């Protein structure tokens, strides 16, 4: 799931992914700054010795792994450190960067502590089409056709094999990722067990879903009946207000969203504000303010949320219509992630029929139209390929082993992960742990819930058994 920018656009997943989540990004940059400060003073890091020294590199990656005649390549950024490694045969932890720009900070913080535990080399690979790894000069629909999960998985495999040869590394590789990148970590271990010895899949929504109304239901239950009712009252009032052009312009100005010209995108923005506040430590403040002040309170809370994440209105679905790489190569690749949502995952946060916090106008038709206006698709595509090829093998003990799935109970995305509560933790060769009181990817940052520490320790306990 950084952002100091932010985009609670359609699938909040990429906002709340380990590399797109504002909360996680802030932690990442804080860790990096702290590491540099400590290194300058020669102080040890309580996470595991002195801060790691991170170098960067460029890898020449094949554009289309599944077409032998197509010899085109692109430059893919990566970061690496051998500070914690003891020898060429030491294990390797590869941190998978997700839907935003990657940085040296990806190898600071908790990942270096894990490396210290087993004396591992560290790598982080920037995802194709995100950050500065751009195969084409623009993000037109035609150019985006090589953006897929299977291409990204093959990127990681080819990168791993090349680094082994180039650097003479002979130790086992373990994949680590959060949110969508957590999906990739799990799929890698399942699909390429000879290349990757194990995986940590943090807050990974490995189950694709064309109608993810559970997201709305989950957040509504976290808000509580009284708060959800107050939110629905505000949303209903605004729905009535924006039916006229004058009313719509007034609402946009009030919510500092003049750049949003579509009414349905504006209604999505309202849902994003509530979701962000409720999930990320502002639940009581948000609910108390909206319950007491109605729409005025909603505006107040929008300003507070913007202070943390940036103006949500700057990251509406409309912004993704722009095909310029520069607009989507920062902390969040909005247009690219919409493309993956339209072609592979869905994750559409439709209004729930009973327990909803968002306008009923945010439904399947809205998302079909979104895929049409952004990419000229007739409608949002099926998720069958991911389901059949990548998700179902995770449940088969004959095909998949050595994966630790960690999820937070507060996180709506746990509804699409592998946990006991979903009835899909059926593979005895993998392990799932639900962290009570934890949010998205908390075990990859500095989450404070007690269970976060338990999850971190469980991963460390498993590491020696995976690499022996």
Coordinates of C-alpha atoms in Angstrom, one line a residue:
X1 CA 0.0 0.0 0.0
X2 CA 3.3 6.8 0.8
X3 CA 2.4 9.3 0.4
X4 CA 2.8 12.0 1.9
X5 CA 0.6 12.2 -1.2
X6 CA -2.4 10.2 -1.1
X7 CA -5.1 8.7 -3.0
X8 CA -8.0 7.1 -1.6
X9 CA -9.1 6.5 -5.1
X10 CA -11.1 3.4 -6.0
X11 CA -9.4 0.5 -4.4
X12 CA -8.1 1.8 -1.1
X13 CA -5.9 -1.1 -1.3
X14 CA -3.1 0.7 -3.0
X15 CA -3.4 3.5 -0.7
X16 CA -3.1 1.2 2.2
X17 CA -0.4 -0.9 0.7
X18 CA 3.0 -1.2 2.2
X19 CA 4.5 1.0 -0.4
X20 CA 1.5 3.2 -1.0
X21 CA 0.1 3.6 2.4
X22 CA 0.6 7.1 3.8
X23 CA 1.0 5.7 7.3
X24 CA 3.6 3.2 6.3
X25 CA 5.4 5.7 4.1
X26 CA 5.7 8.2 6.9
X27 CA 7.2 5.4 9.1
X28 CA 9.5 4.4 6.3
X29 CA 10.9 7.9 5.9
X30 CA 11.2 8.3 9.6
X31 CA 13.1 5.1 9.9
X32 CA 15.5 6.2 7.1
X33 CA 16.0 9.6 8.7
X34 CA 16.6 8.0 12.1
X35 CA 19.1 5.5 10.5
X36 CA 21.1 8.2 8.9
X37 CA 21.2 10.2 12.2
X38 CA 22.4 7.2 14.1
X39 CA 25.0 6.2 11.5
X40 CA 26.4 9.7 11.7
X41 CA 26.8 9.3 15.5
X42 CA 28.1 5.7 15.2
X43 CA 25.2 4.5 17.3
X44 CA 23.8 1.0 17.2
X45 CA 20.2 0.5 16.0
X46 CA 18.1 -1.4 18.5
X47 CA 16.5 -3.1 15.6
X48 CA 19.7 -4.9 14.8
X49 CA 23.1 -3.2 14.8
X50 CA 24.2 -0.1 12.8
X51 CA 21.9 1.0 10.0
X52 CA 22.4 -0.9 6.7
X53 CA 24.3 0.7 3.8
X54 CA 21.9 0.7 0.8
X55 CA 23.1 0.9 -2.8
X56 CA 21.0 1.2 -5.9
X57 CA 21.2 -0.3 -9.3
X58 CA 19.5 -0.7 -12.7
X59 CA 18.4 -4.1 -14.1
X60 CA 17.7 -4.6 -17.8
X61 CA 14.3 -6.4 -17.7
X62 CA 12.5 -8.1 -20.6
X63 CA 9.3 -6.3 -21.5
X64 CA 7.2 -9.3 -22.4
X65 CA 8.4 -12.5 -20.7
X66 CA 5.8 -14.6 -22.6
X67 CA 6.9 -13.6 -26.1
X68 CA 10.1 -15.1 -27.3
X69 CA 10.3 -12.9 -30.5
X70 CA 9.8 -9.7 -28.5
X71 CA 13.3 -8.7 -27.4
X72 CA 12.4 -5.3 -26.0
X73 CA 13.7 -4.4 -22.5
X74 CA 13.3 -1.6 -19.9
X75 CA 15.3 -0.4 -17.0
X76 CA 14.1 -1.6 -13.6
X77 CA 15.4 0.0 -10.4
X78 CA 16.5 -2.0 -7.4
X79 CA 18.2 -1.5 -4.1
X80 CA 20.5 -3.8 -2.2
X81 CA 22.5 -4.2 1.0
X82 CA 24.9 -6.8 2.3
X83 CA 25.5 -5.1 5.6
X84 CA 23.8 -7.9 7.5
X85 CA 25.1 -10.8 5.4
X86 CA 27.9 -13.0 6.5
X87 CA 28.9 -14.7 3.3
X88 CA 27.9 -15.4 -0.3
X89 CA 25.8 -18.4 0.9
X90 CA 23.9 -16.3 3.4
X91 CA 20.1 -16.1 2.9
X92 CA 18.5 -13.3 0.9
X93 CA 15.4 -11.3 1.9
X94 CA 13.8 -9.6 -1.1
X95 CA 11.3 -6.8 -0.2
X96 CA 8.8 -6.4 -3.0
X97 CA 7.9 -2.8 -3.7
X98 CA 4.3 -2.3 -4.7
X99 CA 2.1 0.4 -6.4
X100 CA 4.4 3.4 -5.9
X101 CA 8.0 4.6 -6.1
X102 CA 10.6 2.5 -4.3
X103 CA 13.4 3.9 -2.4
X104 CA 16.4 3.0 -0.2
X105 CA 14.1 3.4 2.7
X106 CA 12.5 0.1 1.8
X107 CA 15.5 -1.6 3.3
X108 CA 15.5 0.3 6.5
X109 CA 13.5 -0.4 9.6
X110 CA 11.9 -3.8 10.3
X111 CA 13.3 -5.5 7.2
X112 CA 16.9 -4.9 8.3
X113 CA 16.0 -6.3 11.7
X114 CA 14.8 -9.5 10.1
X115 CA 18.0 -9.6 8.0
X116 CA 20.0 -9.2 11.2
X117 CA 18.2 -12.2 12.7
X118 CA 19.5 -14.6 10.0
X119 CA 22.5 -12.6 8.6
X120 CA 20.8 -12.0 5.2
X121 CA 21.5 -10.0 2.1
X122 CA 18.7 -7.5 1.3
X123 CA 17.1 -6.5 -2.0
X124 CA 14.2 -4.3 -3.0
X125 CA 12.8 -4.3 -6.5
X126 CA 10.7 -1.5 -8.0
X127 CA 7.5 -2.8 -9.7
X128 CA 7.3 -2.3 -13.5
X129 CA 5.3 0.8 -14.5
X130 CA 5.5 2.3 -11.0
X131 CA 7.9 4.9 -9.6
X132 CA 10.8 5.5 -11.9
X133 CA 10.6 2.1 -13.6
X134 CA 8.7 3.1 -16.7
X135 CA 8.8 1.0 -19.9
X136 CA 7.1 3.7 -22.0
X137 CA 7.0 7.5 -22.3
X138 CA 3.3 7.5 -21.5
X139 CA 0.6 5.4 -19.8
X140 CA -1.8 4.9 -22.7
X141 CA -4.0 1.8 -22.6
X142 CA -1.9 0.3 -25.4
X143 CA 1.3 0.8 -23.5
X144 CA -0.2 -0.6 -20.3
X145 CA -0.9 -4.0 -21.7
X146 CA 2.4 -5.4 -20.3
X147 CA 1.3 -4.5 -16.7
X148 CA 0.1 -7.7 -15.1
X149 CA 0.7 -9.8 -12.0
X150 CA 2.2 -12.6 -14.1
X151 CA 4.7 -10.3 -15.8
X152 CA 5.6 -8.8 -12.4
X153 CA 6.2 -12.2 -10.9
X154 CA 8.4 -13.2 -13.8
X155 CA 10.3 -9.9 -13.3
X156 CA 11.1 -11.0 -9.7
X157 CA 12.2 -14.5 -10.8
X158 CA 14.5 -13.2 -13.6
X159 CA 15.9 -10.5 -11.3
X160 CA 16.6 -13.1 -8.6
X161 CA 18.4 -15.5 -11.0
X162 CA 20.5 -12.6 -12.5
X163 CA 21.6 -11.4 -9.0
X164 CA 22.6 -14.9 -8.0
X165 CA 24.8 -15.2 -11.0
X166 CA 26.1 -11.6 -10.9
X167 CA 26.9 -11.5 -7.2
X168 CA 27.6 -15.2 -6.7
X169 CA 24.8 -15.6 -4.1
X170 CA 24.0 -19.2 -3.3
X171 CA 21.7 -18.8 -0.2
X172 CA 17.9 -19.3 -0.2
X173 CA 15.7 -16.4 -1.1
X174 CA 12.6 -15.3 1.0
X175 CA 10.0 -12.9 -0.4
X176 CA 8.5 -10.2 1.8
X177 CA 5.7 -7.9 0.8
X178 CA 2.7 -6.0 2.1
X179 CA -0.8 -5.6 0.6
X180 CA -0.6 -6.1 -3.2
X181 CA 3.1 -6.7 -2.8
X182 CA 2.1 -9.3 -0.2
X183 CA 0.1 -11.0 -2.9
X184 CA 3.2 -11.1 -5.1
X185 CA 5.2 -12.6 -2.2
X186 CA 2.7 -15.4 -1.7
X187 CA 2.3 -16.1 -5.4
X188 CA 6.0 -16.2 -5.9
X189 CA 6.5 -18.9 -3.3
X190 CA 3.5 -20.9 -4.7
X191 CA 4.4 -20.6 -8.4
X192 CA 8.2 -20.7 -8.1
X193 CA 9.0 -22.9 -5.1
X194 CA 12.5 -23.7 -6.4
X195 CA 13.4 -20.1 -6.6
X196 CA 11.9 -18.8 -3.4
X197 CA 12.2 -20.8 -0.2
X198 CA 9.4 -19.0 1.7
X199 CA 7.3 -15.8 1.9
X200 CA 5.9 -13.3 4.3
X201 CA 2.6 -12.0 3.0
X202 CA 1.5 -9.0 5.2
X203 CA -2.1 -7.8 4.8
X204 CA -2.3 -9.5 1.4
X205 CA -5.7 -9.5 -0.3
X206 CA -4.8 -12.6 -2.3
X207 CA -8.5 -13.2 -3.2
X208 CA -9.6 -11.0 -6.1
X209 CA -13.2 -9.6 -5.8
X210 CA -15.4 -7.8 -8.3
X211 CA -17.8 -6.7 -5.6
X212 CA -15.8 -5.9 -2.4
X213 CA -18.8 -4.5 -0.5
X214 CA -17.3 -6.2 2.6
X215 CA -14.9 -3.3 2.8
X216 CA -17.8 -0.9 3.3
X217 CA -19.4 -3.2 5.8
X218 CA -16.2 -3.6 7.8
X219 CA -15.6 0.1 8.1
X220 CA -19.2 0.8 9.0
X221 CA -19.0 -1.7 11.8
X222 CA -15.8 -0.1 13.1
X223 CA -17.6 3.3 13.1
X224 CA -20.6 1.9 15.0
X225 CA -24.3 2.4 14.4
X226 CA -24.6 6.0 15.6
X227 CA -21.6 7.2 13.6
X228 CA -22.6 5.4 10.5
X229 CA -26.1 6.9 10.8
X230 CA -24.6 10.4 11.1
X231 CA -22.4 9.8 8.0
X232 CA -25.3 8.5 6.0
X233 CA -27.3 11.6 6.9
X234 CA -24.5 13.9 5.6
X235 CA -24.1 11.8 2.4
X236 CA -27.9 11.9 1.7
X237 CA -28.0 15.7 2.2
X238 CA -25.0 16.1 -0.1
X239 CA -26.6 13.8 -2.7
X240 CA -29.6 16.1 -2.8
X241 CA -27.5 19.2 -2.8
X242 CA -25.3 18.3 -5.8
X243 CA -28.3 17.6 -8.1
X244 CA -28.0 21.2 -9.2
X245 CA -24.9 22.7 -10.7
X246 CA -25.0 25.5 -8.2
X247 CA -25.3 23.1 -5.3
X248 CA -22.5 20.9 -6.7
X249 CA -20.1 23.8 -7.0
X250 CA -20.9 24.9 -3.5
X251 CA -20.2 21.4 -2.1
X252 CA -16.9 21.1 -4.1
X253 CA -15.7 24.5 -2.7
X254 CA -16.7 23.6 0.8
X255 CA -14.7 20.3 0.6
X256 CA -11.8 21.9 -1.2
X257 CA -12.5 19.6 -4.2
X258 CA -12.9 22.1 -7.1
X259 CA -10.8 19.8 -9.4
X260 CA -13.4 17.0 -9.1
X261 CA -16.0 17.6 -11.9
X262 CA -17.9 14.4 -11.7
X263 CA -20.6 14.0 -9.0
X264 CA -20.0 10.2 -8.6
X265 CA -16.3 10.8 -8.0
X266 CA -17.1 13.5 -5.5
X267 CA -19.3 11.0 -3.6
X268 CA -16.5 8.5 -3.6
X269 CA -14.3 11.2 -2.1
X270 CA -16.7 11.5 0.8
X271 CA -16.4 7.8 1.5
X272 CA -12.6 7.9 1.3
X273 CA -12.5 10.7 4.0
X274 CA -14.5 8.6 6.4
X275 CA -12.6 5.4 5.7
X276 CA -9.2 7.0 6.2
X277 CA -10.2 8.7 9.5
X278 CA -11.9 5.6 11.0
X279 CA -9.1 3.2 10.1
X280 CA -6.1 5.3 11.0
X281 CA -6.5 6.5 14.5
X282 CA -9.1 9.3 14.1
X283 CA -12.3 7.3 14.6
X284 CA -13.4 8.9 17.8
X285 CA -12.6 12.4 16.6
X286 CA -14.3 11.9 13.3
X287 CA -17.4 10.3 14.7
X288 CA -17.8 12.8 17.6
X289 CA -17.4 15.7 15.2
X290 CA -19.8 14.5 12.5
X291 CA -22.4 13.3 15.0
X292 CA -22.3 16.8 16.7
X293 CA -21.9 19.1 13.6
X294 CA -23.2 17.1 10.6
X295 CA -21.8 18.4 7.3
X296 CA -19.8 21.1 8.9
X297 CA -18.1 18.5 11.0
X298 CA -17.4 16.4 8.0
X299 CA -15.6 19.3 6.4
X300 CA -13.6 19.9 9.5
X301 CA -12.5 16.3 9.5
X302 CA -11.7 16.4 5.8
X303 CA -9.2 19.2 6.6
X304 CA -7.6 17.1 9.4
X305 CA -7.3 14.1 7.2
X306 CA -5.8 16.2 4.4
X307 CA -3.2 17.4 6.9
X308 CA -1.9 13.9 7.2
X309 CA -2.2 12.6 3.7
X310 CA -2.6 15.5 1.3
X311 CA -5.7 16.7 -0.4
X312 CA -7.8 13.7 -1.4
X313 CA -9.4 15.7 -4.1
X314 CA -6.1 15.8 -6.0
X315 CA -6.2 12.0 -6.4
X316 CA -9.7 11.5 -7.7
X317 CA -10.4 9.0 -10.4
X318 CA -10.5 11.9 -12.9
X319 CA -6.8 12.5 -12.2
X320 CA -6.1 9.0 -13.6
X321 CA -7.4 10.0 -17.0
X322 CA -4.1 11.8 -17.5
X323 CA -1.7 9.5 -19.3
X324 CA 1.5 11.4 -18.5
X325 CA 4.0 9.3 -16.6
X326 CA 5.1 12.3 -14.5
X327 CA 1.6 12.4 -13.0
X328 CA 1.7 8.8 -11.8
X329 CA 5.4 8.0 -11.0
X330 CA 5.5 9.2 -7.5
X331 CA 4.3 7.7 -4.2
X332 CA 1.2 6.3 -5.9
X333 CA 0.7 5.1 -9.5
X334 CA -3.0 5.8 -9.7
X335 CA -3.6 5.2 -13.3
X336 CA -1.6 2.0 -13.3
X337 CA -3.4 0.6 -10.3
X338 CA -6.8 1.3 -11.8
X339 CA -5.6 -0.6 -14.8
X340 CA -4.7 -3.6 -12.7
X341 CA -8.0 -3.3 -10.9
X342 CA -9.9 -3.2 -14.2
X343 CA -8.0 -6.1 -15.7
X344 CA -7.2 -8.4 -12.8
X345 CA -8.3 -7.8 -9.3
X346 CA -11.5 -5.8 -9.1
X347 CA -11.4 -4.9 -5.4
X348 CA -14.3 -2.5 -6.1
X349 CA -15.5 -1.0 -2.9
X350 CA -19.2 -1.0 -3.7
X351 CA -21.8 0.3 -1.2
X352 CA -23.0 -2.6 1.0
X353 CA -26.7 -3.3 0.7
X354 CA -27.3 -3.0 4.5
X355 CA -24.3 -1.6 6.4
X356 CA -23.1 1.1 4.1
X357 CA -21.1 4.3 4.8
X358 CA -21.1 5.4 1.2
X359 CA -23.5 6.5 -1.5
X360 CA -25.5 3.7 -3.2
X361 CA -24.3 5.3 -6.4
X362 CA -20.9 3.7 -5.8
X363 CA -21.8 0.4 -7.3
X364 CA -20.8 -2.0 -10.1
X365 CA -22.1 0.3 -12.8
X366 CA -20.0 3.1 -11.5
X367 CA -16.9 0.9 -11.7
X368 CA -17.7 -0.4 -15.1
X369 CA -18.0 3.2 -16.3
X370 CA -14.7 4.0 -14.6
X371 CA -12.9 1.3 -16.7
X372 CA -14.6 2.6 -19.8
X373 CA -13.6 6.2 -19.3
X374 CA -10.0 5.5 -18.3
X375 CA -9.1 2.6 -20.6
X376 CA -12.0 2.3 -23.1
X377 CA -12.9 -1.2 -21.7
X378 CA -16.5 -2.2 -22.2
X379 CA -16.6 -2.9 -18.4
X380 CA -14.5 -4.0 -15.6
X381 CA -12.9 -7.3 -16.4
X382 CA -13.3 -10.7 -14.7
X383 CA -11.0 -11.8 -11.9
X384 CA -11.1 -15.5 -12.9
X385 CA -7.5 -15.7 -14.1
X386 CA -6.0 -14.5 -10.8
X387 CA -8.5 -16.7 -8.9
X388 CA -7.8 -19.8 -10.8
X389 CA -4.1 -19.5 -11.5
X390 CA -2.8 -17.8 -8.4
X391 CA -5.2 -17.8 -5.5
X392 CA -6.5 -21.4 -5.6
X393 CA -3.0 -23.0 -5.6
X394 CA -2.3 -21.2 -2.3
X395 CA -4.9 -23.5 -0.7
X396 CA -3.4 -26.7 -2.0
X397 CA -0.8 -28.3 0.3
X398 CA 0.6 -30.2 -2.6
X399 CA 1.5 -27.0 -4.4
X400 CA 2.2 -24.4 -1.7
X401 CA 4.0 -24.3 1.6
X402 CA 6.1 -22.0 3.8
X403 CA 4.0 -18.8 3.7
X404 CA 3.1 -16.7 6.7
X405 CA 0.1 -14.6 6.2
X406 CA -0.4 -11.7 8.7
X407 CA -3.4 -9.5 8.8
X408 CA -4.8 -6.8 11.1
X409 CA -8.3 -7.1 12.6
X410 CA -8.9 -3.4 12.0
X411 CA -8.0 -3.7 8.4
X412 CA -11.0 -4.2 5.9
X413 CA -8.6 -5.9 3.5
X414 CA -8.4 -8.9 5.9
X415 CA -11.7 -10.0 4.3
X416 CA -9.7 -10.9 1.2
X417 CA -6.7 -12.4 2.9
X418 CA -6.1 -15.9 4.2
X419 CA -7.3 -16.1 7.8
X420 CA -9.3 -18.5 9.9
X421 CA -12.2 -16.1 10.0
X422 CA -12.6 -16.3 6.2
X423 CA -12.7 -20.1 6.2
X424 CA -9.8 -20.3 3.8
X425 CA -6.9 -21.1 6.1
X426 CA -7.1 -24.7 5.0
X427 CA -3.5 -25.4 3.9
X428 CA -1.6 -27.1 6.7
X429 CA 1.7 -26.2 5.1
X430 CA 1.1 -22.4 5.5
X431 CA 0.3 -20.3 8.5
X432 CA -2.1 -17.4 9.1
X433 CA -2.1 -14.9 12.0
X434 CA -4.7 -12.2 12.6
X435 CA -3.3 -9.4 14.7
X436 CA -6.0 -8.0 17.0
X437 CA -6.2 -4.3 17.0
X438 CA -3.8 -3.9 14.1
X439 CA -4.2 -2.0 10.8
X440 CA -2.9 -2.6 7.3
X441 CA 0.7 -3.9 7.2
X442 CA 1.4 -2.9 10.8
X443 CA 4.0 -5.7 11.1
X444 CA 6.0 -4.0 8.3
X445 CA 6.1 -0.7 10.1
X446 CA 5.9 0.1 13.8
X447 CA 2.4 -0.9 14.7
X448 CA 1.7 -0.6 18.4
X449 CA -0.8 -3.4 19.0
X450 CA 0.5 -6.3 21.1
X451 CA -0.2 -8.8 18.4
X452 CA 2.1 -6.9 16.0
X453 CA 5.1 -7.9 18.1
X454 CA 3.8 -11.5 18.2
X455 CA 3.5 -11.6 14.4
X456 CA 7.0 -10.1 14.0
X457 CA 8.5 -12.7 16.4
X458 CA 6.6 -15.5 14.6
X459 CA 8.2 -14.6 11.3
X460 CA 11.6 -14.5 13.0
X461 CA 11.0 -17.9 14.6
X462 CA 10.1 -19.4 11.2
X463 CA 13.1 -17.9 9.3
X464 CA 15.7 -20.4 10.6
X465 CA 13.4 -23.3 9.9
X466 CA 12.8 -22.1 6.3
X467 CA 16.5 -21.6 5.4
X468 CA 18.1 -24.7 7.0

